[in-house]
Amino acid sequence: MDEKVLKQAQSVYETVCRALDAKQWKYQRHDEDLTITCGARGEDLPMDLVIIVNPRAQVVSVISPMPFRMSEEKRVDGALAVAIANYGFVNGTFDYDIRDGEIRFRIVSSFRESILGEELINYMVVIAAGTVDEYNDKFLMVSKGMLTVQQFAEWEQKKNEQ
């Protein structure tokens, strides 16, 4: 790997740590992998956040997996709900693995020939935590059959009209 790219990735990693320190977030550093793990508290379900600096792709990603998997009998409904949720997003997306029902939120920024600031890192973390907090309970309700895809779509439409 190009030494210049690796140094830039390490610099981005340190920027991520400084941004979290400035906001007094508690987190665990995994320096060998340029990865940070932490949690966030939402209105209902706990949220895990993983921040990965990938030197090969020259990106920083914030990923937040749901603390559950879509039940097997609701996997197609889960795919529809994720597609409905993703449609209007400006930044970030829910990834969905229909094989095992995993849902995770992901937001990515490139640092190719760029300098990323702490404010961008804060933005990415806030978007990830806020979006996951807004949707995680709805996805869980779809998984448990407490919310139909039609009801999910109606909730989404009302939310977007506000």
PDB file of C-alpha atoms in Angstrom:
ATOM      1  CA  MET A   1       0.000   0.000   0.000  1.00  0.00           C
ATOM      2  CA  ASP A   2       1.146   3.518  -0.784  1.00  0.00           C
ATOM      3  CA  GLU A   3       2.819   5.044   2.291  1.00  0.00           C
ATOM      4  CA  LYS A   4       1.228   8.442   1.582  1.00  0.00           C
ATOM      5  CA  VAL A   5      -2.281   6.928   1.590  1.00  0.00           C
ATOM      6  CA  LEU A   6      -1.576   5.010   4.800  1.00  0.00           C
ATOM      7  CA  LYS A   7      -0.366   8.174   6.537  1.00  0.00           C
ATOM      8  CA  GLN A   8      -3.446  10.026   5.357  1.00  0.00           C
ATOM      9  CA  ALA A   9      -5.682   7.232   6.700  1.00  0.00           C
ATOM     10  CA  GLN A  10      -3.925   7.406  10.070  1.00  0.00           C
ATOM     11  CA  SER A  11      -4.426  11.177  10.099  1.00  0.00           C
ATOM     12  CA  VAL A  12      -8.161  10.714   9.404  1.00  0.00           C
ATOM     13  CA  TYR A  13      -8.309   8.145  12.220  1.00  0.00           C
ATOM     14  CA  GLU A  14      -6.787  10.665  14.637  1.00  0.00           C
ATOM     15  CA  THR A  15      -9.271  13.307  13.428  1.00  0.00           C
ATOM     16  CA  VAL A  16     -12.104  10.903  14.247  1.00  0.00           C
ATOM     17  CA  CYS A  17     -10.699  10.397  17.753  1.00  0.00           C
ATOM     18  CA  ARG A  18     -10.308  14.156  18.298  1.00  0.00           C
ATOM     19  CA  ALA A  19     -13.882  14.755  17.133  1.00  0.00           C
ATOM     20  CA  LEU A  20     -15.219  12.154  19.571  1.00  0.00           C
ATOM     21  CA  ASP A  21     -13.016  13.464  22.383  1.00  0.00           C
ATOM     22  CA  ALA A  22     -14.300  17.016  21.811  1.00  0.00           C
ATOM     23  CA  LYS A  23     -17.873  15.737  22.235  1.00  0.00           C
ATOM     24  CA  GLN A  24     -16.826  13.630  25.258  1.00  0.00           C
ATOM     25  CA  TRP A  25     -17.939  10.373  23.651  1.00  0.00           C
ATOM     26  CA  LYS A  26     -16.802   7.154  25.262  1.00  0.00           C
ATOM     27  CA  TYR A  27     -15.271   4.819  22.690  1.00  0.00           C
ATOM     28  CA  GLN A  28     -12.773   2.034  22.173  1.00  0.00           C
ATOM     29  CA  ARG A  29      -9.841   2.482  19.818  1.00  0.00           C
ATOM     30  CA  HIS A  30      -8.673  -0.416  17.665  1.00  0.00           C
ATOM     31  CA  ASP A  31      -5.560   1.252  16.276  1.00  0.00           C
ATOM     32  CA  GLU A  32      -4.313  -1.773  14.336  1.00  0.00           C
ATOM     33  CA  ASP A  33      -7.539  -1.790  12.278  1.00  0.00           C
ATOM     34  CA  LEU A  34      -8.118   1.993  12.253  1.00  0.00           C
ATOM     35  CA  THR A  35     -11.517   1.210  13.784  1.00  0.00           C
ATOM     36  CA  ILE A  36     -13.463   2.760  16.633  1.00  0.00           C
ATOM     37  CA  THR A  37     -16.403   1.173  18.430  1.00  0.00           C
ATOM     38  CA  CYS A  38     -18.872   3.008  20.606  1.00  0.00           C
ATOM     39  CA  GLY A  39     -22.516   3.130  21.515  1.00  0.00           C
ATOM     40  CA  ALA A  40     -25.249   5.696  21.544  1.00  0.00           C
ATOM     41  CA  ARG A  41     -28.414   6.018  23.541  1.00  0.00           C
ATOM     42  CA  GLY A  42     -31.623   6.602  21.695  1.00  0.00           C
ATOM     43  CA  GLU A  43     -35.254   6.805  22.656  1.00  0.00           C
ATOM     44  CA  ASP A  44     -35.730   3.052  22.704  1.00  0.00           C
ATOM     45  CA  LEU A  45     -33.175   0.472  21.503  1.00  0.00           C
ATOM     46  CA  PRO A  46     -29.430   0.733  22.188  1.00  0.00           C
ATOM     47  CA  MET A  47     -27.237   1.582  19.200  1.00  0.00           C
ATOM     48  CA  ASP A  48     -23.771   0.344  18.361  1.00  0.00           C
ATOM     49  CA  LEU A  49     -21.590   2.495  16.134  1.00  0.00           C
ATOM     50  CA  VAL A  50     -18.475   1.329  14.314  1.00  0.00           C
ATOM     51  CA  ILE A  51     -16.273   3.924  12.633  1.00  0.00           C
ATOM     52  CA  ILE A  52     -13.868   2.453  10.103  1.00  0.00           C
ATOM     53  CA  VAL A  53     -11.076   4.252   8.275  1.00  0.00           C
ATOM     54  CA  ASN A  54     -10.339   2.167   5.187  1.00  0.00           C
ATOM     55  CA  PRO A  55      -7.000   3.123   3.614  1.00  0.00           C
ATOM     56  CA  ARG A  56      -7.488   0.845   0.600  1.00  0.00           C
ATOM     57  CA  ALA A  57     -10.793   2.500  -0.400  1.00  0.00           C
ATOM     58  CA  GLN A  58      -9.721   5.853   1.099  1.00  0.00           C
ATOM     59  CA  VAL A  59     -13.010   6.287   2.941  1.00  0.00           C
ATOM     60  CA  VAL A  60     -14.254   6.685   6.483  1.00  0.00           C
ATOM     61  CA  SER A  61     -17.495   4.850   7.270  1.00  0.00           C
ATOM     62  CA  VAL A  62     -19.880   5.000  10.204  1.00  0.00           C
ATOM     63  CA  ILE A  63     -21.841   1.765  10.462  1.00  0.00           C
ATOM     64  CA  SER A  64     -24.602   0.988  12.927  1.00  0.00           C
ATOM     65  CA  PRO A  65     -25.996  -2.562  12.897  1.00  0.00           C
ATOM     66  CA  MET A  66     -29.474  -3.158  14.278  1.00  0.00           C
ATOM     67  CA  PRO A  67     -29.402  -5.131  17.554  1.00  0.00           C
ATOM     68  CA  PHE A  68     -31.707  -7.747  15.982  1.00  0.00           C
ATOM     69  CA  ARG A  69     -32.174  -9.582  12.706  1.00  0.00           C
ATOM     70  CA  MET A  70     -35.334  -9.552  10.651  1.00  0.00           C
ATOM     71  CA  SER A  71     -37.295 -12.715  11.405  1.00  0.00           C
ATOM     72  CA  GLU A  72     -37.148 -15.331   8.654  1.00  0.00           C
ATOM     73  CA  GLU A  73     -40.848 -15.127   7.856  1.00  0.00           C
ATOM     74  CA  LYS A  74     -40.663 -11.311   7.531  1.00  0.00           C
ATOM     75  CA  ARG A  75     -37.491 -11.029   5.405  1.00  0.00           C
ATOM     76  CA  VAL A  76     -39.315  -9.911   2.238  1.00  0.00           C
ATOM     77  CA  ASP A  77     -41.280  -7.368   4.295  1.00  0.00           C
ATOM     78  CA  GLY A  78     -37.943  -6.222   5.731  1.00  0.00           C
ATOM     79  CA  ALA A  79     -36.559  -5.685   2.235  1.00  0.00           C
ATOM     80  CA  LEU A  80     -39.584  -3.592   1.309  1.00  0.00           C
ATOM     81  CA  ALA A  81     -39.376  -1.545   4.521  1.00  0.00           C
ATOM     82  CA  VAL A  82     -35.664  -0.866   3.972  1.00  0.00           C
ATOM     83  CA  ALA A  83     -36.325   0.195   0.370  1.00  0.00           C
ATOM     84  CA  ILE A  84     -39.096   2.545   1.528  1.00  0.00           C
ATOM     85  CA  ALA A  85     -36.838   4.032   4.212  1.00  0.00           C
ATOM     86  CA  ASN A  86     -33.868   4.510   1.870  1.00  0.00           C
ATOM     87  CA  TYR A  87     -35.771   6.233  -0.922  1.00  0.00           C
ATOM     88  CA  GLY A  88     -35.551   9.813   0.322  1.00  0.00           C
ATOM     89  CA  PHE A  89     -32.268   9.809   2.226  1.00  0.00           C
ATOM     90  CA  VAL A  90     -29.815  12.530   1.319  1.00  0.00           C
ATOM     91  CA  ASN A  91     -26.874  10.929   3.159  1.00  0.00           C
ATOM     92  CA  GLY A  92     -26.500   7.378   4.341  1.00  0.00           C
ATOM     93  CA  THR A  93     -28.375   4.204   3.602  1.00  0.00           C
ATOM     94  CA  PHE A  94     -29.661   1.075   5.265  1.00  0.00           C
ATOM     95  CA  ASP A  95     -27.948  -2.078   4.011  1.00  0.00           C
ATOM     96  CA  TYR A  96     -30.045  -5.228   4.165  1.00  0.00           C
ATOM     97  CA  ASP A  97     -28.954  -8.836   3.824  1.00  0.00           C
ATOM     98  CA  ILE A  98     -32.075 -10.806   2.952  1.00  0.00           C
ATOM     99  CA  ARG A  99     -30.198 -14.084   3.559  1.00  0.00           C
ATOM    100  CA  ASP A 100     -29.865 -13.550   7.314  1.00  0.00           C
ATOM    101  CA  GLY A 101     -32.073 -10.510   7.998  1.00  0.00           C
ATOM    102  CA  GLU A 102     -29.227  -8.192   9.033  1.00  0.00           C
ATOM    103  CA  ILE A 103     -29.945  -4.468   8.733  1.00  0.00           C
ATOM    104  CA  ARG A 104     -27.301  -1.818   9.271  1.00  0.00           C
ATOM    105  CA  PHE A 105     -27.043   1.876   8.606  1.00  0.00           C
ATOM    106  CA  ARG A 106     -23.983   3.113   6.721  1.00  0.00           C
ATOM    107  CA  ILE A 107     -22.717   6.584   5.894  1.00  0.00           C
ATOM    108  CA  VAL A 108     -19.415   7.052   4.052  1.00  0.00           C
ATOM    109  CA  SER A 109     -17.127   9.954   3.120  1.00  0.00           C
ATOM    110  CA  SER A 110     -14.058   9.768   0.940  1.00  0.00           C
ATOM    111  CA  PHE A 111     -10.757  11.282   2.027  1.00  0.00           C
ATOM    112  CA  ARG A 112      -9.080  10.775  -1.364  1.00  0.00           C
ATOM    113  CA  GLU A 113      -6.905  13.857  -1.908  1.00  0.00           C
ATOM    114  CA  SER A 114      -8.966  15.571   0.825  1.00  0.00           C
ATOM    115  CA  ILE A 115      -8.706  16.682   4.418  1.00  0.00           C
ATOM    116  CA  LEU A 116     -11.673  15.732   6.573  1.00  0.00           C
ATOM    117  CA  GLY A 117     -12.492  17.912   9.552  1.00  0.00           C
ATOM    118  CA  GLU A 118     -13.963  17.115  12.935  1.00  0.00           C
ATOM    119  CA  GLU A 119     -17.279  18.714  11.970  1.00  0.00           C
ATOM    120  CA  LEU A 120     -17.743  16.223   9.132  1.00  0.00           C
ATOM    121  CA  ILE A 121     -17.057  13.332  11.514  1.00  0.00           C
ATOM    122  CA  ASN A 122     -19.567  14.763  14.004  1.00  0.00           C
ATOM    123  CA  TYR A 123     -22.109  15.146  11.188  1.00  0.00           C
ATOM    124  CA  MET A 124     -21.666  11.515  10.141  1.00  0.00           C
ATOM    125  CA  VAL A 125     -22.064  10.237  13.707  1.00  0.00           C
ATOM    126  CA  VAL A 126     -25.142  12.398  14.344  1.00  0.00           C
ATOM    127  CA  ILE A 127     -26.765  11.313  11.065  1.00  0.00           C
ATOM    128  CA  ALA A 128     -26.082   7.644  11.814  1.00  0.00           C
ATOM    129  CA  ALA A 129     -27.327   7.768  15.412  1.00  0.00           C
ATOM    130  CA  GLY A 130     -30.360   9.908  14.591  1.00  0.00           C
ATOM    131  CA  THR A 131     -31.427   7.822  11.612  1.00  0.00           C
ATOM    132  CA  VAL A 132     -30.996   4.520  13.437  1.00  0.00           C
ATOM    133  CA  ASP A 133     -32.902   5.847  16.449  1.00  0.00           C
ATOM    134  CA  GLU A 134     -35.756   6.916  14.196  1.00  0.00           C
ATOM    135  CA  TYR A 135     -36.046   3.601  12.338  1.00  0.00           C
ATOM    136  CA  ASN A 136     -34.781   0.760  14.556  1.00  0.00           C
ATOM    137  CA  ASP A 137     -38.016   0.288  16.486  1.00  0.00           C
ATOM    138  CA  LYS A 138     -40.075   0.415  13.271  1.00  0.00           C
ATOM    139  CA  PHE A 139     -37.932  -2.277  11.645  1.00  0.00           C
ATOM    140  CA  LEU A 140     -38.242  -4.391  14.810  1.00  0.00           C
ATOM    141  CA  MET A 141     -42.025  -3.992  14.714  1.00  0.00           C
ATOM    142  CA  VAL A 142     -42.074  -5.165  11.075  1.00  0.00           C
ATOM    143  CA  SER A 143     -39.925  -8.153  12.062  1.00  0.00           C
ATOM    144  CA  LYS A 144     -42.335  -9.108  14.844  1.00  0.00           C
ATOM    145  CA  GLY A 145     -45.447  -8.609  12.716  1.00  0.00           C
ATOM    146  CA  MET A 146     -46.604  -5.659  14.819  1.00  0.00           C
ATOM    147  CA  LEU A 147     -46.372  -3.284  11.832  1.00  0.00           C
ATOM    148  CA  THR A 148     -47.245  -4.153   8.232  1.00  0.00           C
ATOM    149  CA  VAL A 149     -45.272  -2.851   5.277  1.00  0.00           C
ATOM    150  CA  GLN A 150     -48.309  -0.738   4.366  1.00  0.00           C
ATOM    151  CA  GLN A 151     -48.348   0.801   7.867  1.00  0.00           C
ATOM    152  CA  PHE A 152     -44.597   1.386   7.641  1.00  0.00           C
ATOM    153  CA  ALA A 153     -45.058   3.150   4.279  1.00  0.00           C
ATOM    154  CA  GLU A 154     -47.858   5.316   5.732  1.00  0.00           C
ATOM    155  CA  TRP A 155     -45.666   6.247   8.727  1.00  0.00           C
ATOM    156  CA  GLU A 156     -42.833   7.146   6.365  1.00  0.00           C
ATOM    157  CA  GLN A 157     -45.102   9.271   4.192  1.00  0.00           C
ATOM    158  CA  LYS A 158     -46.497  11.174   7.206  1.00  0.00           C
ATOM    159  CA  LYS A 159     -42.986  11.716   8.538  1.00  0.00           C
ATOM    160  CA  ASN A 160     -41.856  13.148   5.205  1.00  0.00           C
ATOM    161  CA  GLU A 161     -44.849  15.487   4.987  1.00  0.00           C
ATOM    162  CA  GLN A 162     -43.943  17.184   8.259  1.00  0.00           C
TER     163      GLN A 162
END
